[in-house]
Amino acid sequence: MAFLRNYWYVAATADEIPAMGMLGRRICGESVVLFRGEDGRARALEDRCCHRRYPLSKGSVEGCSIRCGYHGMVFNAEGQCTEIPGQPTIPKQAYVKRYQVIERHRWIWIWIGDEENADPTNIPDYHWFDDPQWRGKSTRFHVRANFKLIVENLLDLSHLAFVHTSTIGNRAVVDSATVSFDRGDNEVRVNRWMRNVPPPPSYRRASVLPFERVDRWQIIHFMPPAFCRLYVGAMKPGMTEDEVISAEKMEWLNLNAVTPETETTTHYFWGQVHNHDLDKPELTELIFKEVEKAFLEDRDVFEEQQKAISEGINRTEVNTFADVGALHAVRIIDRLLREQDTAMGQSITPDQLSYGPHW
Amino acid sequence: MAFLRNYWYVAATADEIPAMGMLGRRICGESVVLFRGEDGRARALEDRCCHRRYPLSKGSVEGCSIRCGYHGMVFNAEGQCTEIPGQPTIPKQAYVKRYQVIERHRWIWIWIGDEENADPTNIPDYHWFDDPQWRGKSTRFHVRANFKLIVENLLDLSHLAFVHTSTIGNRAVVDSATVSFDRGDNEVRVNRWMRNVPPPPSYRRASVLPFERVDRWQIIHFMPPAFCRLYVGAMKPGMTEDEVISAEKMEWLNLNAVTPETETTTHYFWGQVHNHDLDKPELTELIFKEVEKAFLEDRDVFEEQQKAISEGINRTEVNTFADVGALHAVRIIDRLLREQDTAMGQSITPDQLSYGPHW
Amino acid sequence: MAFLRNYWYVAATADEIPAMGMLGRRICGESVVLFRGEDGRARALEDRCCHRRYPLSKGSVEGCSIRCGYHGMVFNAEGQCTEIPGQPTIPKQAYVKRYQVIERHRWIWIWIGDEENADPTNIPDYHWFDDPQWRGKSTRFHVRANFKLIVENLLDLSHLAFVHTSTIGNRAVVDSATVSFDRGDNEVRVNRWMRNVPPPPSYRRASVLPFERVDRWQIIHFMPPAFCRLYVGAMKPGMTEDEVISAEKMEWLNLNAVTPETETTTHYFWGQVHNHDLDKPELTELIFKEVEKAFLEDRDVFEEQQKAISEGINRTEVNTFADVGALHAVRIIDRLLREQDTAMGQSITPDQLSYGPHW
């Protein structure tokens, strides 16, 4: 198995599923139909009719059920068939898989694994999208690359100095950084401080801080399977510990939820929020656009990497000091995959670890 | 082997092969060139020069032969090489496979299997395309799906109530149908009667019958490998047995010949004929357009099903009462495939039964 | 291994690599970045950063080094990493493969195999592109076919009578040819003489010779892995041996260097030069355009052949007298591949000989 199953994943943004509407999407290799019935609640079923495999997402929503568009079988919110047109009885095995779904913080969360383990309290905290103290915007990218390439990217921000020099990066991000790592059993924290450095172009364009030089920070937190939350910002350089709390600061959160679609493609959900200038939607938009530009550059990188991997060139990678956080995250994922396979009585092949079949 | 070989297949419509012209086409996985020489007769050869594999269909027709467009070798109607430019002698093994071809009822029929078994009397009856008592029109669709998905579709017309509600279907097709099945060793008949029901939109638009309600019938006949002929129509409801013969009826035939191209793609030849209003070509066109619209909707269904199958999700299908005919047809095909493989001394793998490698 | 490694290959035309510029290209299955640093010299490195596989060709040239566009690692002309941003030390294994490169006769030559065997004196002679006694023009085609299909084409010019009748061929090329073959251990020569024949359309359009009929010759020389040089031309028919030297002749060279990209795709470098009318660039252009038109026709042929091969139809080919040269060339290539694999302690599979996996 190439995916961690017993986890919550972001399946869609809330507005991707309209009222009485459906969305067919592949998540962790499974074909899922997300839909809202007449009660407005988001639900998910297997996106294959149990009769002749036609995608339910090509049918229609009726009440809180879906009617298949081929022979008209109806499946209720539990996935149970409740109507077979032209037939009075319904066989017991006429059902499709039902998924646990929670709508929270403007995202639709889905549980891919065994239903009895689906505990909503395990959904990671992304409350800032809803918090009146914060403003922001989120979106979804489709990426033709394995999800771990995105995790690695977010855990080693030294790349901002080379990939994103027109927006959120400059050379100071790598040359002037003090970096430390907290490596937990199931989480990683990377702490980056850049003292007395010029702010990057996006910070200047946002015009939140008047300073020519700043103390800048990036605090990155990873949780499996692929959640990365970044607390970043800047303030006047050289503040004492006492001054920091009341100092004029620019604080942003970059919030990422990376959902595998297949072994080589990924749904990349991310958003950007800020806690200043809450009454300036044009600034919220500007900040989002800056990060979006950078993330589109990242997407090009991921897809080039995946092409190289898929071409099958087998090469030991050389690691750098900056990789410590990313390496630990990938090790956590690979360890959990191994544990999952042991629990399922399967044996994982080395190919399935790291970046997929060709790594 | 995924295809039944010792059968006639429709290879092309008669007008797809112009005078002195060629058509390269894959049939049951074999590359075939169909052509007409100076005598106008349709013929077929292997579409690979025996020299360097260049498709003969890229060359030119000379007399009743084809000259390869690469090095100019000529192959006659028997597939024998008759000229190697620049060389006086012709090696015995310089030939390409010849196929038996019959032009009948505006279709070009080809025999894919062993030539000695090619008996033209075994070509199924599609004489209505030529019959002066009938008028109609036929065409070819290219479908990216296994041929059995089309057979199943034609043998379970309950889908008209859901897929074709804007043309030839309405809910009465499933709610008011009395269905019976005749299951032979090598054929299936499905009999559907819908008594005192509203006619579907296409029947209204054809304006053949003045009745607000009709008795409607669909008699479907299947023969392997994949011939489906449908006798459908409607008349005033409640006629006694005596009245039926002289009653004002609308009788249509929907005539299908489904030819595998590869395991996952199909040439779908079909036509629609009627025996009323023979002097109204605009009505013939209207009827054809109604059915064409419905069949294009079916094609979308087949291709979605094939995508699901090709994604490899392995799931037991749930069958309904309405599937009896389709299931029997697929069982006949699979039994004949097994018999064919036994006869050829090969063993078929389970994968090759039903819908191809991923079923 | 499907490619002969210890040979020089043409990697690019000189002008494909601009000053301070890069070109990512796959050669014999290897991803290579070709670049020119500040000294203008053409160089080549493995096109994968040893850190996270991002193509170096997506980065930037600095001095005579390349900086990776992802995390900024710098690799010098030897492939050694000389800078890891944010890190004082560089691990020994931080390097990428370096290739030997020679710029000669307007082509960039690369040595794919073991560097110690890279002897520039083994680069085949293509000096005519530089020679003031000759004028010409060269280009590169990308071909979706195995390289041997191109070699075969060039060694059997009988195809000009069928594929290129609007340019460099006419029926006399096959009907009136006297052909002889010189088969060496590592080279092939095919000698074709067509006496007292009408010149082909391109010869007429070039208007170099006033004769209505000519003696025409094609002398083809093959060297492995895939170099084909053709000396072709025409003169007044029936010249005695004494007269030939001073006779008014039209002499052209068609110079081909065929570089495998993958097993089923090829970089086809070729040029056309002439030693008459050196002051008429419009004639140089006309001659090039005539041959280019013919070679584009050939490309269509190669790609159709490869499609047939990739469809996996396994068929013994019938050979003709005209194939003697081509067959010997392919035998040389296959023998050298076997020798290479023996030397590398590997065993080649029959599939890898001739035209790739499906042959």
PDB file of C-alpha atoms in Angstrom, chain B residues 93-280:
ATOM      1  CA  GLN B  93       7.452 -16.650 -48.137  1.00  0.00           C
ATOM      2  CA  ALA B  94       6.832 -13.190 -49.589  1.00  0.00           C
ATOM      3  CA  TYR B  95       3.142 -12.903 -48.891  1.00  0.00           C
ATOM      4  CA  VAL B  96       0.759 -11.286 -46.480  1.00  0.00           C
ATOM      5  CA  LYS B  97      -2.321 -12.771 -44.903  1.00  0.00           C
ATOM      6  CA  ARG B  98      -5.439 -12.614 -47.036  1.00  0.00           C
ATOM      7  CA  TYR B  99      -8.862 -12.299 -45.441  1.00  0.00           C
ATOM      8  CA  GLN B 100     -12.175 -13.530 -46.795  1.00  0.00           C
ATOM      9  CA  VAL B 101     -14.420 -10.557 -47.445  1.00  0.00           C
ATOM     10  CA  ILE B 102     -18.072 -10.327 -48.414  1.00  0.00           C
ATOM     11  CA  GLU B 103     -19.928  -7.131 -49.196  1.00  0.00           C
ATOM     12  CA  ARG B 104     -23.521  -7.521 -48.105  1.00  0.00           C
ATOM     13  CA  HIS B 105     -26.319  -5.212 -47.038  1.00  0.00           C
ATOM     14  CA  ARG B 106     -24.093  -2.097 -47.318  1.00  0.00           C
ATOM     15  CA  TRP B 107     -21.552  -3.506 -44.906  1.00  0.00           C
ATOM     16  CA  ILE B 108     -18.160  -5.087 -45.594  1.00  0.00           C
ATOM     17  CA  TRP B 109     -17.874  -8.383 -43.719  1.00  0.00           C
ATOM     18  CA  ILE B 110     -14.553  -9.971 -42.850  1.00  0.00           C
ATOM     19  CA  TRP B 111     -13.635 -13.435 -41.599  1.00  0.00           C
ATOM     20  CA  ILE B 112     -10.838 -13.173 -39.055  1.00  0.00           C
ATOM     21  CA  GLY B 113     -10.301 -16.862 -38.287  1.00  0.00           C
ATOM     22  CA  ASP B 114      -9.208 -19.877 -40.291  1.00  0.00           C
ATOM     23  CA  GLU B 115     -10.123 -19.360 -43.904  1.00  0.00           C
ATOM     24  CA  GLU B 116     -11.451 -22.857 -44.508  1.00  0.00           C
ATOM     25  CA  ASN B 117     -14.281 -22.179 -42.087  1.00  0.00           C
ATOM     26  CA  ALA B 118     -15.414 -18.967 -43.774  1.00  0.00           C
ATOM     27  CA  ASP B 119     -18.933 -19.799 -44.871  1.00  0.00           C
ATOM     28  CA  PRO B 120     -20.862 -16.773 -46.211  1.00  0.00           C
ATOM     29  CA  THR B 121     -24.148 -18.420 -45.277  1.00  0.00           C
ATOM     30  CA  ASN B 122     -23.195 -17.771 -41.668  1.00  0.00           C
ATOM     31  CA  ILE B 123     -23.316 -14.022 -42.111  1.00  0.00           C
ATOM     32  CA  PRO B 124     -26.215 -12.868 -39.936  1.00  0.00           C
ATOM     33  CA  ASP B 125     -29.252 -11.441 -41.609  1.00  0.00           C
ATOM     34  CA  TYR B 126     -29.200  -7.675 -41.956  1.00  0.00           C
ATOM     35  CA  HIS B 127     -31.095  -7.590 -45.253  1.00  0.00           C
ATOM     36  CA  TRP B 128     -33.340  -4.734 -44.127  1.00  0.00           C
ATOM     37  CA  PHE B 129     -30.693  -2.185 -45.139  1.00  0.00           C
ATOM     38  CA  ASP B 130     -31.318  -3.316 -48.757  1.00  0.00           C
ATOM     39  CA  ASP B 131     -34.988  -4.232 -48.585  1.00  0.00           C
ATOM     40  CA  PRO B 132     -37.291  -1.912 -50.609  1.00  0.00           C
ATOM     41  CA  GLN B 133     -39.939  -2.382 -47.907  1.00  0.00           C
ATOM     42  CA  TRP B 134     -37.668  -0.613 -45.445  1.00  0.00           C
ATOM     43  CA  ARG B 135     -35.798   2.667 -45.244  1.00  0.00           C
ATOM     44  CA  GLY B 136     -32.964   3.572 -42.924  1.00  0.00           C
ATOM     45  CA  LYS B 137     -29.487   4.785 -42.325  1.00  0.00           C
ATOM     46  CA  SER B 138     -26.401   3.278 -40.676  1.00  0.00           C
ATOM     47  CA  THR B 139     -23.087   4.522 -39.309  1.00  0.00           C
ATOM     48  CA  ARG B 140     -20.030   3.562 -37.292  1.00  0.00           C
ATOM     49  CA  PHE B 141     -18.973   4.814 -33.872  1.00  0.00           C
ATOM     50  CA  HIS B 142     -15.517   4.376 -32.449  1.00  0.00           C
ATOM     51  CA  VAL B 143     -15.849   3.457 -28.782  1.00  0.00           C
ATOM     52  CA  ARG B 144     -13.040   3.346 -26.227  1.00  0.00           C
ATOM     53  CA  ALA B 145     -14.490   0.368 -24.376  1.00  0.00           C
ATOM     54  CA  ASN B 146     -14.566  -3.420 -24.531  1.00  0.00           C
ATOM     55  CA  PHE B 147     -17.212  -4.751 -26.905  1.00  0.00           C
ATOM     56  CA  LYS B 148     -19.070  -6.680 -24.190  1.00  0.00           C
ATOM     57  CA  LEU B 149     -20.096  -3.463 -22.470  1.00  0.00           C
ATOM     58  CA  ILE B 150     -22.054  -2.612 -25.622  1.00  0.00           C
ATOM     59  CA  VAL B 151     -23.660  -6.052 -25.770  1.00  0.00           C
ATOM     60  CA  GLU B 152     -24.786  -5.724 -22.159  1.00  0.00           C
ATOM     61  CA  ASN B 153     -26.237  -2.316 -22.859  1.00  0.00           C
ATOM     62  CA  LEU B 154     -28.352  -3.543 -25.761  1.00  0.00           C
ATOM     63  CA  LEU B 155     -29.650  -6.537 -23.844  1.00  0.00           C
ATOM     64  CA  ASP B 156     -30.850  -4.515 -20.869  1.00  0.00           C
ATOM     65  CA  LEU B 157     -32.989  -1.694 -22.190  1.00  0.00           C
ATOM     66  CA  SER B 158     -34.120  -0.624 -18.731  1.00  0.00           C
ATOM     67  CA  HIS B 159     -31.375   2.000 -19.066  1.00  0.00           C
ATOM     68  CA  LEU B 160     -33.566   3.924 -21.559  1.00  0.00           C
ATOM     69  CA  ALA B 161     -35.515   5.163 -18.550  1.00  0.00           C
ATOM     70  CA  PHE B 162     -32.435   6.931 -17.191  1.00  0.00           C
ATOM     71  CA  VAL B 163     -29.923   7.563 -19.961  1.00  0.00           C
ATOM     72  CA  HIS B 164     -32.257   8.451 -22.847  1.00  0.00           C
ATOM     73  CA  THR B 165     -35.157  10.360 -21.351  1.00  0.00           C
ATOM     74  CA  SER B 166     -34.857  13.110 -23.960  1.00  0.00           C
ATOM     75  CA  THR B 167     -35.208  10.680 -26.889  1.00  0.00           C
ATOM     76  CA  ILE B 168     -36.231   7.029 -26.880  1.00  0.00           C
ATOM     77  CA  GLY B 169     -36.772   6.475 -23.167  1.00  0.00           C
ATOM     78  CA  ASN B 170     -39.123   7.365 -20.388  1.00  0.00           C
ATOM     79  CA  ARG B 171     -39.767   5.954 -16.960  1.00  0.00           C
ATOM     80  CA  ALA B 172     -42.457   3.600 -18.338  1.00  0.00           C
ATOM     81  CA  VAL B 173     -39.691   1.583 -20.028  1.00  0.00           C
ATOM     82  CA  VAL B 174     -38.743   0.213 -16.660  1.00  0.00           C
ATOM     83  CA  ASP B 175     -41.845   0.745 -14.505  1.00  0.00           C
ATOM     84  CA  SER B 176     -44.382  -0.788 -16.888  1.00  0.00           C
ATOM     85  CA  ALA B 177     -42.352  -3.478 -18.589  1.00  0.00           C
ATOM     86  CA  THR B 178     -43.165  -7.145 -18.697  1.00  0.00           C
ATOM     87  CA  VAL B 179     -39.923  -8.857 -19.546  1.00  0.00           C
ATOM     88  CA  SER B 180     -39.220 -12.446 -20.540  1.00  0.00           C
ATOM     89  CA  PHE B 181     -36.034 -14.145 -21.669  1.00  0.00           C
ATOM     90  CA  ASP B 182     -35.358 -16.979 -24.109  1.00  0.00           C
ATOM     91  CA  ARG B 183     -31.937 -18.379 -23.437  1.00  0.00           C
ATOM     92  CA  GLY B 184     -30.525 -20.608 -26.165  1.00  0.00           C
ATOM     93  CA  ASP B 185     -27.151 -22.299 -26.412  1.00  0.00           C
ATOM     94  CA  ASN B 186     -25.910 -19.672 -28.821  1.00  0.00           C
ATOM     95  CA  GLU B 187     -28.479 -16.963 -28.744  1.00  0.00           C
ATOM     96  CA  VAL B 188     -30.556 -14.860 -26.387  1.00  0.00           C
ATOM     97  CA  ARG B 189     -33.898 -13.217 -26.880  1.00  0.00           C
ATOM     98  CA  VAL B 190     -35.271 -10.577 -24.523  1.00  0.00           C
ATOM     99  CA  ASN B 191     -38.947  -9.694 -24.884  1.00  0.00           C
ATOM    100  CA  ARG B 192     -40.147  -6.453 -23.353  1.00  0.00           C
ATOM    101  CA  TRP B 193     -43.763  -5.270 -23.457  1.00  0.00           C
ATOM    102  CA  MET B 194     -44.926  -1.966 -22.028  1.00  0.00           C
ATOM    103  CA  ARG B 195     -48.731  -1.787 -22.132  1.00  0.00           C
ATOM    104  CA  ASN B 196     -50.728   1.410 -22.214  1.00  0.00           C
ATOM    105  CA  VAL B 197     -47.814   3.754 -21.617  1.00  0.00           C
ATOM    106  CA  PRO B 198     -46.980   7.249 -22.853  1.00  0.00           C
ATOM    107  CA  PRO B 199     -44.668   7.080 -25.872  1.00  0.00           C
ATOM    108  CA  PRO B 200     -41.121   8.487 -25.411  1.00  0.00           C
ATOM    109  CA  PRO B 201     -40.143  11.863 -26.911  1.00  0.00           C
ATOM    110  CA  SER B 202     -38.645  10.404 -30.105  1.00  0.00           C
ATOM    111  CA  TYR B 203     -41.862   8.529 -30.883  1.00  0.00           C
ATOM    112  CA  ARG B 204     -43.817  11.739 -30.478  1.00  0.00           C
ATOM    113  CA  ARG B 205     -41.438  13.698 -32.679  1.00  0.00           C
ATOM    114  CA  ALA B 206     -41.627  11.040 -35.391  1.00  0.00           C
ATOM    115  CA  SER B 207     -45.429  11.643 -35.346  1.00  0.00           C
ATOM    116  CA  VAL B 208     -46.182   8.240 -36.839  1.00  0.00           C
ATOM    117  CA  LEU B 209     -48.858   7.311 -34.328  1.00  0.00           C
ATOM    118  CA  PRO B 210     -51.662   9.625 -33.189  1.00  0.00           C
ATOM    119  CA  PHE B 211     -52.176   7.929 -29.809  1.00  0.00           C
ATOM    120  CA  GLU B 212     -51.531   9.582 -26.451  1.00  0.00           C
ATOM    121  CA  ARG B 213     -50.779   6.184 -24.975  1.00  0.00           C
ATOM    122  CA  VAL B 214     -49.412   3.094 -26.687  1.00  0.00           C
ATOM    123  CA  ASP B 215     -48.564  -0.536 -26.270  1.00  0.00           C
ATOM    124  CA  ARG B 216     -44.790  -0.537 -26.841  1.00  0.00           C
ATOM    125  CA  TRP B 217     -42.511  -3.500 -27.458  1.00  0.00           C
ATOM    126  CA  GLN B 218     -38.763  -4.230 -27.650  1.00  0.00           C
ATOM    127  CA  ILE B 219     -37.693  -7.640 -28.900  1.00  0.00           C
ATOM    128  CA  ILE B 220     -33.922  -8.031 -28.668  1.00  0.00           C
ATOM    129  CA  HIS B 221     -32.000 -10.811 -30.301  1.00  0.00           C
ATOM    130  CA  PHE B 222     -28.334 -11.580 -29.581  1.00  0.00           C
ATOM    131  CA  MET B 223     -25.988 -13.866 -31.495  1.00  0.00           C
ATOM    132  CA  PRO B 224     -22.284 -14.270 -30.839  1.00  0.00           C
ATOM    133  CA  PRO B 225     -19.829 -12.805 -31.129  1.00  0.00           C
ATOM    134  CA  ALA B 226     -21.750  -9.534 -30.794  1.00  0.00           C
ATOM    135  CA  PHE B 227     -24.724  -9.146 -33.083  1.00  0.00           C
ATOM    136  CA  CYS B 228     -27.786  -7.509 -31.595  1.00  0.00           C
ATOM    137  CA  ARG B 229     -30.927  -6.917 -33.597  1.00  0.00           C
ATOM    138  CA  LEU B 230     -33.785  -5.058 -31.962  1.00  0.00           C
ATOM    139  CA  TYR B 231     -37.335  -5.105 -33.226  1.00  0.00           C
ATOM    140  CA  VAL B 232     -39.137  -2.236 -31.517  1.00  0.00           C
ATOM    141  CA  GLY B 233     -42.331  -0.362 -31.985  1.00  0.00           C
ATOM    142  CA  ALA B 234     -45.677   0.751 -30.706  1.00  0.00           C
ATOM    143  CA  MET B 235     -49.387   0.581 -31.521  1.00  0.00           C
ATOM    144  CA  LYS B 236     -52.765   1.585 -30.178  1.00  0.00           C
ATOM    145  CA  PRO B 237     -53.133   0.063 -26.696  1.00  0.00           C
ATOM    146  CA  GLY B 238     -55.289  -2.900 -25.940  1.00  0.00           C
ATOM    147  CA  MET B 239     -55.607  -4.454 -29.366  1.00  0.00           C
ATOM    148  CA  THR B 240     -56.903  -8.017 -29.400  1.00  0.00           C
ATOM    149  CA  GLU B 241     -54.785 -10.688 -30.991  1.00  0.00           C
ATOM    150  CA  ASP B 242     -56.950 -10.548 -34.087  1.00  0.00           C
ATOM    151  CA  GLU B 243     -56.643  -6.804 -34.404  1.00  0.00           C
ATOM    152  CA  VAL B 244     -52.872  -6.686 -34.086  1.00  0.00           C
ATOM    153  CA  ILE B 245     -52.056  -7.774 -37.623  1.00  0.00           C
ATOM    154  CA  SER B 246     -54.031  -5.036 -39.311  1.00  0.00           C
ATOM    155  CA  ALA B 247     -53.456  -2.426 -36.597  1.00  0.00           C
ATOM    156  CA  GLU B 248     -51.736   0.868 -37.292  1.00  0.00           C
ATOM    157  CA  LYS B 249     -48.255   0.135 -36.009  1.00  0.00           C
ATOM    158  CA  MET B 250     -44.912   1.862 -35.870  1.00  0.00           C
ATOM    159  CA  GLU B 251     -42.231  -0.785 -36.475  1.00  0.00           C
ATOM    160  CA  TRP B 252     -38.538   0.010 -36.293  1.00  0.00           C
ATOM    161  CA  LEU B 253     -35.465  -2.163 -36.386  1.00  0.00           C
ATOM    162  CA  ASN B 254     -32.311  -1.185 -34.612  1.00  0.00           C
ATOM    163  CA  LEU B 255     -29.502  -3.254 -36.122  1.00  0.00           C
ATOM    164  CA  ASN B 256     -26.162  -3.557 -34.359  1.00  0.00           C
ATOM    165  CA  ALA B 257     -22.895  -5.245 -35.257  1.00  0.00           C
ATOM    166  CA  VAL B 258     -20.233  -4.774 -32.642  1.00  0.00           C
ATOM    167  CA  THR B 259     -16.662  -5.402 -33.826  1.00  0.00           C
ATOM    168  CA  PRO B 260     -13.758  -5.441 -31.365  1.00  0.00           C
ATOM    169  CA  GLU B 261     -10.825  -3.282 -32.422  1.00  0.00           C
ATOM    170  CA  THR B 262      -8.635  -4.077 -29.400  1.00  0.00           C
ATOM    171  CA  GLU B 263      -9.463  -5.380 -25.945  1.00  0.00           C
ATOM    172  CA  THR B 264     -10.453  -1.895 -24.865  1.00  0.00           C
ATOM    173  CA  THR B 265     -11.714  -0.298 -28.071  1.00  0.00           C
ATOM    174  CA  THR B 266     -14.524  -1.191 -30.435  1.00  0.00           C
ATOM    175  CA  HIS B 267     -15.997  -0.385 -33.832  1.00  0.00           C
ATOM    176  CA  TYR B 268     -19.692  -0.034 -33.246  1.00  0.00           C
ATOM    177  CA  PHE B 269     -21.678  -0.412 -36.478  1.00  0.00           C
ATOM    178  CA  TRP B 270     -25.369   0.263 -36.216  1.00  0.00           C
ATOM    179  CA  GLY B 271     -28.314   1.389 -38.231  1.00  0.00           C
ATOM    180  CA  GLN B 272     -31.960   2.220 -37.817  1.00  0.00           C
ATOM    181  CA  VAL B 273     -34.684   1.259 -40.310  1.00  0.00           C
ATOM    182  CA  HIS B 274     -38.429   1.697 -40.496  1.00  0.00           C
ATOM    183  CA  ASN B 275     -41.128   0.234 -42.769  1.00  0.00           C
ATOM    184  CA  HIS B 276     -43.509   3.188 -42.884  1.00  0.00           C
ATOM    185  CA  ASP B 277     -43.382   6.530 -44.701  1.00  0.00           C
ATOM    186  CA  LEU B 278     -40.842   5.186 -47.170  1.00  0.00           C
ATOM    187  CA  ASP B 279     -41.171   8.356 -49.238  1.00  0.00           C
ATOM    188  CA  LYS B 280     -40.176  10.738 -46.446  1.00  0.00           C
TER     189      LYS B 280
END
